[in-house]
């Protein structure tokens, strides 16, 4: 049996670099001055990041891709540059292959909104053409068609359009671009958990560092008003106010702020070894969740909030009396504020009167949402570094006698022998997540020798495997995981022409032609979105309808997973995680955002030469008629409308509807998102932070927007996907979702869970070379990292579930990487290679989940699945190097008695993101 890595899960983590981009603020020094000096009078500066100038050329971005970049990507690149510059001391460099980049955002980005509006604009143009052809507007079909074509051209010009839009708009392109610009080759992902996003990014970084998977982690989080959607949706929830009053008893909400920040983190031992300046250290971290069915809302449980704070203090052995400053969430929502203050009073009740200062950065920045936690942690770190306590703009009575707020900044005195200065940071999410961190000053002269001595987020042993104790799936024409596997055994794919409801051929289909507004293929593998919630869940029809289709699909797959466990399965108790790989801007949000910006399209209509003969009254009448026929996406009007648009809401609806104390998290790593979600889950499990995790991915790319954007870059097959075939010319999109329930192996055995397989290793890397082209070296690093954890050799693996996108270059590069790792003279029989994409197409964020589900079924049943659509294996692959084969027929998976079957699963994403998972058959106990 494997043993746990000898990793100090409470080792201090040092903050060695800071960047701060806020309205009127650039850099750590300017940020600290902004927090401690009087603010300029109202109206002196607009609360936005519009005036921040970024030199695109310095980041090596090809001109062809520059137009497809989001503004957030540019700001985060700049923040990353400033943070890395801030961390420099002499000419030292980071260990590139062990430096991760984690980005956090929430809600859609400007290019995502623009692309959605441009694609939706074709539908508006058709309604304009139909209306203009009516007798009251002249009835000329020729003039009507001319106006429609002119409008489409105008929208492309006005909104911008590029073949690279599908890549440039993705949130995961941000950390990938940062990795490429600074030649960092560690793990790369983007994540979202509403206003707990920063805290979850930091928690993941701590896990990676303390488990020695990473040597450094660059965390970058940001929030902008990319359009009117987020403000409208938060207003519909009753959360928006003109200004934020963090401790007001009658607070009616928060002012939505903008900001981008970055922190560079290292283990303290590494930072001391490298001679880094240390702003502060993170000692304790706790994130918990209150899973309550219904509309998303902040937790008002004093008990849970106090428990989260105590867990963070206990994690580093710190007494409440040792904390001199608490940076509160302070979102200005009355009931949330009261719960936070009451919880703090319960935790710090034994402290001396007035000994703990409380504050909140929200008084100066507003609520920077995805960036909020990082803004708070940065403030607390700078307070420790400068040994100075910041003041509040609106001082208010503390939550109890132990607390006070300051009218003026104050030197942070510490009594002799009292130990290091400490600060705590509290936060919460409207999805129900609670967060608490404990920070500590670093004084090189008084730090203990253990902190300064490099170690000798070790014994040469594999970590304990992670048990897969539940699974579920839903893919094209396969409503559950059993039907998914049954399709594999038939050898026939589930790909065909998309229905008109998903792809309006009149508008969006033009075979044989590259276009910015149409797709050259109509093939896909769509799934049926559930019409009702899973059995046993009571979700009102209005709320169910407000959910994005991806949320409904994932919730139904979670229901399948729970049902498969059976009534006798142990309940999921204790802290957990729900991590879902997904696109971080859901379709429902984009449609609603397009509807809110319909004025942009109507403004373009007013300038069409084909309408020059209409007077102002006729034009207004025309616009009213077209708007009515067009039926724009519904604007947010009810509290549940934001819930149904959050990407992290995919995980949150699962956690909340099943009443789990499981922190919800949306993760995007392009086509590797599912395995990235598993990676985060495994990290949390091995660190002891959670007792179970539900992880996987969901995406529904069989829609006009994704078909058009992928077609523009020539990514799609002109026929259908055929991985490893001589005819391979691209992929076919498919809808899908796969979820897995994970526990530590010892816990699963203790609880009597049915163990379907063991996850023995997971590796990740970024090739840091190209956003589009695959790279052998990057894939090899991910594979070798996985084997470094697995406890067995590549020659012991009998089946590889490949990424297999069905492009000549992609397939050739992947097999070349496989040959470098898996080729062995000790291999007893050829490595079997296959890809679930040959049956259900490329399911994007769910692709790794589909591959893992297929490999898991193969392990459990002892059957090697066939590959669909394969006619002639491409000789360019040179499979004999491994040796390996790609089978066209189902066959038995032979194994020696008592020897477990083992499989590898690869998933590679745009941006050079690479993940590889190793799983093993479980031979002992219920399966």
JSON list of C-alpha atoms in Angstrom, two decimals, residues 716-814:
[
{"chain": "A", "resi": 716, "resn": "UNK", "atom": "CA", "xyz": [-13.41, 21.87, -36.96]},
{"chain": "A", "resi": 717, "resn": "UNK", "atom": "CA", "xyz": [-13.44, 18.80, -39.19]},
{"chain": "A", "resi": 718, "resn": "UNK", "atom": "CA", "xyz": [-15.16, 19.28, -42.51]},
{"chain": "A", "resi": 719, "resn": "UNK", "atom": "CA", "xyz": [-16.72, 15.87, -42.00]},
{"chain": "A", "resi": 720, "resn": "UNK", "atom": "CA", "xyz": [-16.44, 14.29, -38.58]},
{"chain": "A", "resi": 721, "resn": "UNK", "atom": "CA", "xyz": [-13.66, 13.72, -36.08]},
{"chain": "A", "resi": 722, "resn": "UNK", "atom": "CA", "xyz": [-11.43, 10.70, -36.81]},
{"chain": "A", "resi": 723, "resn": "UNK", "atom": "CA", "xyz": [-8.57, 10.57, -34.28]},
{"chain": "A", "resi": 724, "resn": "UNK", "atom": "CA", "xyz": [-5.35, 8.93, -35.51]},
{"chain": "A", "resi": 725, "resn": "UNK", "atom": "CA", "xyz": [-6.72, 8.36, -39.02]},
{"chain": "A", "resi": 726, "resn": "UNK", "atom": "CA", "xyz": [-5.06, 9.48, -42.23]},
{"chain": "A", "resi": 727, "resn": "UNK", "atom": "CA", "xyz": [-8.23, 11.48, -42.92]},
{"chain": "A", "resi": 728, "resn": "UNK", "atom": "CA", "xyz": [-8.04, 13.44, -39.65]},
{"chain": "A", "resi": 729, "resn": "UNK", "atom": "CA", "xyz": [-8.74, 17.13, -40.36]},
{"chain": "A", "resi": 730, "resn": "UNK", "atom": "CA", "xyz": [-10.04, 18.56, -37.09]},
{"chain": "A", "resi": 731, "resn": "UNK", "atom": "CA", "xyz": [-12.57, 17.87, -34.38]},
{"chain": "A", "resi": 732, "resn": "UNK", "atom": "CA", "xyz": [-16.35, 17.73, -34.16]},
{"chain": "A", "resi": 733, "resn": "UNK", "atom": "CA", "xyz": [-17.95, 19.43, -31.15]},
{"chain": "A", "resi": 734, "resn": "UNK", "atom": "CA", "xyz": [-19.93, 17.42, -28.63]},
{"chain": "A", "resi": 735, "resn": "UNK", "atom": "CA", "xyz": [-21.92, 18.22, -25.50]},
{"chain": "A", "resi": 736, "resn": "UNK", "atom": "CA", "xyz": [-21.00, 16.38, -22.34]},
{"chain": "A", "resi": 737, "resn": "UNK", "atom": "CA", "xyz": [-20.63, 16.12, -18.59]},
{"chain": "A", "resi": 738, "resn": "UNK", "atom": "CA", "xyz": [-18.78, 13.66, -16.38]},
{"chain": "A", "resi": 739, "resn": "UNK", "atom": "CA", "xyz": [-18.41, 13.87, -12.60]},
{"chain": "A", "resi": 740, "resn": "UNK", "atom": "CA", "xyz": [-16.47, 11.73, -10.12]},
{"chain": "A", "resi": 741, "resn": "UNK", "atom": "CA", "xyz": [-16.68, 11.40, -6.34]},
{"chain": "A", "resi": 742, "resn": "UNK", "atom": "CA", "xyz": [-13.26, 11.15, -4.71]},
{"chain": "A", "resi": 743, "resn": "UNK", "atom": "CA", "xyz": [-11.99, 10.23, -1.26]},
{"chain": "A", "resi": 744, "resn": "UNK", "atom": "CA", "xyz": [-8.65, 9.40, 0.25]},
{"chain": "A", "resi": 745, "resn": "UNK", "atom": "CA", "xyz": [-8.14, 5.66, -0.11]},
{"chain": "A", "resi": 746, "resn": "UNK", "atom": "CA", "xyz": [-7.95, 4.96, 3.63]},
{"chain": "A", "resi": 747, "resn": "UNK", "atom": "CA", "xyz": [-11.13, 6.94, 4.24]},
{"chain": "A", "resi": 748, "resn": "UNK", "atom": "CA", "xyz": [-12.99, 5.09, 1.49]},
{"chain": "A", "resi": 749, "resn": "UNK", "atom": "CA", "xyz": [-11.96, 1.75, 3.00]},
{"chain": "A", "resi": 750, "resn": "UNK", "atom": "CA", "xyz": [-12.96, 2.91, 6.46]},
{"chain": "A", "resi": 751, "resn": "UNK", "atom": "CA", "xyz": [-16.36, 4.08, 5.23]},
{"chain": "A", "resi": 752, "resn": "UNK", "atom": "CA", "xyz": [-17.08, 0.90, 3.27]},
{"chain": "A", "resi": 753, "resn": "UNK", "atom": "CA", "xyz": [-17.42, 2.71, -0.05]},
{"chain": "A", "resi": 754, "resn": "UNK", "atom": "CA", "xyz": [-17.52, 0.83, -3.33]},
{"chain": "A", "resi": 755, "resn": "UNK", "atom": "CA", "xyz": [-14.19, 1.71, -4.94]},
{"chain": "A", "resi": 756, "resn": "UNK", "atom": "CA", "xyz": [-14.43, 1.83, -8.74]},
{"chain": "A", "resi": 757, "resn": "UNK", "atom": "CA", "xyz": [-10.78, 2.66, -9.33]},
{"chain": "A", "resi": 758, "resn": "UNK", "atom": "CA", "xyz": [-7.75, 4.35, -7.82]},
{"chain": "A", "resi": 759, "resn": "UNK", "atom": "CA", "xyz": [-6.31, 7.64, -9.01]},
{"chain": "A", "resi": 760, "resn": "UNK", "atom": "CA", "xyz": [-2.58, 7.14, -8.48]},
{"chain": "A", "resi": 761, "resn": "UNK", "atom": "CA", "xyz": [-0.96, 10.14, -10.14]},
{"chain": "A", "resi": 762, "resn": "UNK", "atom": "CA", "xyz": [-1.81, 13.40, -11.83]},
{"chain": "A", "resi": 763, "resn": "UNK", "atom": "CA", "xyz": [0.68, 15.60, -13.62]},
{"chain": "A", "resi": 764, "resn": "UNK", "atom": "CA", "xyz": [0.37, 19.02, -15.20]},
{"chain": "A", "resi": 765, "resn": "UNK", "atom": "CA", "xyz": [2.49, 21.50, -17.13]},
{"chain": "A", "resi": 766, "resn": "UNK", "atom": "CA", "xyz": [2.43, 24.39, -19.53]},
{"chain": "A", "resi": 767, "resn": "UNK", "atom": "CA", "xyz": [4.63, 24.34, -22.61]},
{"chain": "A", "resi": 768, "resn": "UNK", "atom": "CA", "xyz": [4.85, 28.17, -22.53]},
{"chain": "A", "resi": 769, "resn": "UNK", "atom": "CA", "xyz": [5.46, 28.34, -26.28]},
{"chain": "A", "resi": 770, "resn": "UNK", "atom": "CA", "xyz": [2.24, 28.65, -28.24]},
{"chain": "A", "resi": 771, "resn": "UNK", "atom": "CA", "xyz": [-1.43, 29.16, -27.45]},
{"chain": "A", "resi": 772, "resn": "UNK", "atom": "CA", "xyz": [-2.43, 26.91, -30.35]},
{"chain": "A", "resi": 773, "resn": "UNK", "atom": "CA", "xyz": [0.30, 24.49, -31.41]},
{"chain": "A", "resi": 774, "resn": "UNK", "atom": "CA", "xyz": [0.85, 21.39, -29.21]},
{"chain": "A", "resi": 775, "resn": "UNK", "atom": "CA", "xyz": [4.29, 20.72, -27.78]},
{"chain": "A", "resi": 776, "resn": "UNK", "atom": "CA", "xyz": [5.99, 17.38, -27.15]},
{"chain": "A", "resi": 777, "resn": "UNK", "atom": "CA", "xyz": [8.15, 18.59, -24.25]},
{"chain": "A", "resi": 778, "resn": "UNK", "atom": "CA", "xyz": [5.20, 20.03, -22.34]},
{"chain": "A", "resi": 779, "resn": "UNK", "atom": "CA", "xyz": [3.15, 16.85, -22.68]},
{"chain": "A", "resi": 780, "resn": "UNK", "atom": "CA", "xyz": [6.12, 14.71, -21.65]},
{"chain": "A", "resi": 781, "resn": "UNK", "atom": "CA", "xyz": [6.60, 16.78, -18.46]},
{"chain": "A", "resi": 782, "resn": "UNK", "atom": "CA", "xyz": [2.97, 16.25, -17.45]},
{"chain": "A", "resi": 783, "resn": "UNK", "atom": "CA", "xyz": [3.21, 12.49, -18.04]},
{"chain": "A", "resi": 784, "resn": "UNK", "atom": "CA", "xyz": [6.47, 12.09, -16.14]},
{"chain": "A", "resi": 785, "resn": "UNK", "atom": "CA", "xyz": [5.14, 14.15, -13.24]},
{"chain": "A", "resi": 786, "resn": "UNK", "atom": "CA", "xyz": [2.16, 11.79, -12.99]},
{"chain": "A", "resi": 787, "resn": "UNK", "atom": "CA", "xyz": [4.45, 8.74, -12.94]},
{"chain": "A", "resi": 788, "resn": "UNK", "atom": "CA", "xyz": [6.50, 10.40, -10.22]},
{"chain": "A", "resi": 789, "resn": "UNK", "atom": "CA", "xyz": [3.46, 9.98, -7.94]},
{"chain": "A", "resi": 790, "resn": "UNK", "atom": "CA", "xyz": [2.13, 6.65, -9.20]},
{"chain": "A", "resi": 791, "resn": "UNK", "atom": "CA", "xyz": [4.46, 4.02, -7.82]},
{"chain": "A", "resi": 792, "resn": "UNK", "atom": "CA", "xyz": [4.54, 2.05, -11.09]},
{"chain": "A", "resi": 793, "resn": "UNK", "atom": "CA", "xyz": [6.26, 2.34, -14.46]},
{"chain": "A", "resi": 794, "resn": "UNK", "atom": "CA", "xyz": [4.93, 3.30, -17.91]},
{"chain": "A", "resi": 795, "resn": "UNK", "atom": "CA", "xyz": [5.46, -0.30, -19.05]},
{"chain": "A", "resi": 796, "resn": "UNK", "atom": "CA", "xyz": [2.83, -1.36, -16.49]},
{"chain": "A", "resi": 797, "resn": "UNK", "atom": "CA", "xyz": [0.12, 0.69, -18.21]},
{"chain": "A", "resi": 798, "resn": "UNK", "atom": "CA", "xyz": [-1.99, -1.29, -20.66]},
{"chain": "A", "resi": 799, "resn": "UNK", "atom": "CA", "xyz": [-4.36, 1.38, -22.00]},
{"chain": "A", "resi": 800, "resn": "UNK", "atom": "CA", "xyz": [-4.00, 5.06, -22.82]},
{"chain": "A", "resi": 801, "resn": "UNK", "atom": "CA", "xyz": [-7.09, 7.22, -23.25]},
{"chain": "A", "resi": 802, "resn": "UNK", "atom": "CA", "xyz": [-5.55, 9.84, -25.49]},
{"chain": "A", "resi": 803, "resn": "UNK", "atom": "CA", "xyz": [-6.57, 13.45, -26.01]},
{"chain": "A", "resi": 804, "resn": "UNK", "atom": "CA", "xyz": [-6.99, 12.60, -29.70]},
{"chain": "A", "resi": 805, "resn": "UNK", "atom": "CA", "xyz": [-8.40, 15.79, -31.20]},
{"chain": "A", "resi": 806, "resn": "UNK", "atom": "CA", "xyz": [-8.30, 14.41, -34.74]},
{"chain": "A", "resi": 807, "resn": "UNK", "atom": "CA", "xyz": [-5.87, 16.94, -36.19]},
{"chain": "A", "resi": 808, "resn": "UNK", "atom": "CA", "xyz": [-2.79, 15.67, -38.04]},
{"chain": "A", "resi": 809, "resn": "UNK", "atom": "CA", "xyz": [-0.39, 17.83, -36.05]},
{"chain": "A", "resi": 810, "resn": "UNK", "atom": "CA", "xyz": [-2.10, 17.26, -32.71]},
{"chain": "A", "resi": 811, "resn": "UNK", "atom": "CA", "xyz": [-2.26, 13.49, -33.07]},
{"chain": "A", "resi": 812, "resn": "UNK", "atom": "CA", "xyz": [1.33, 13.27, -34.30]},
{"chain": "A", "resi": 813, "resn": "UNK", "atom": "CA", "xyz": [2.69, 15.39, -31.45]},
{"chain": "A", "resi": 814, "resn": "UNK", "atom": "CA", "xyz": [0.71, 13.45, -28.86]}
]
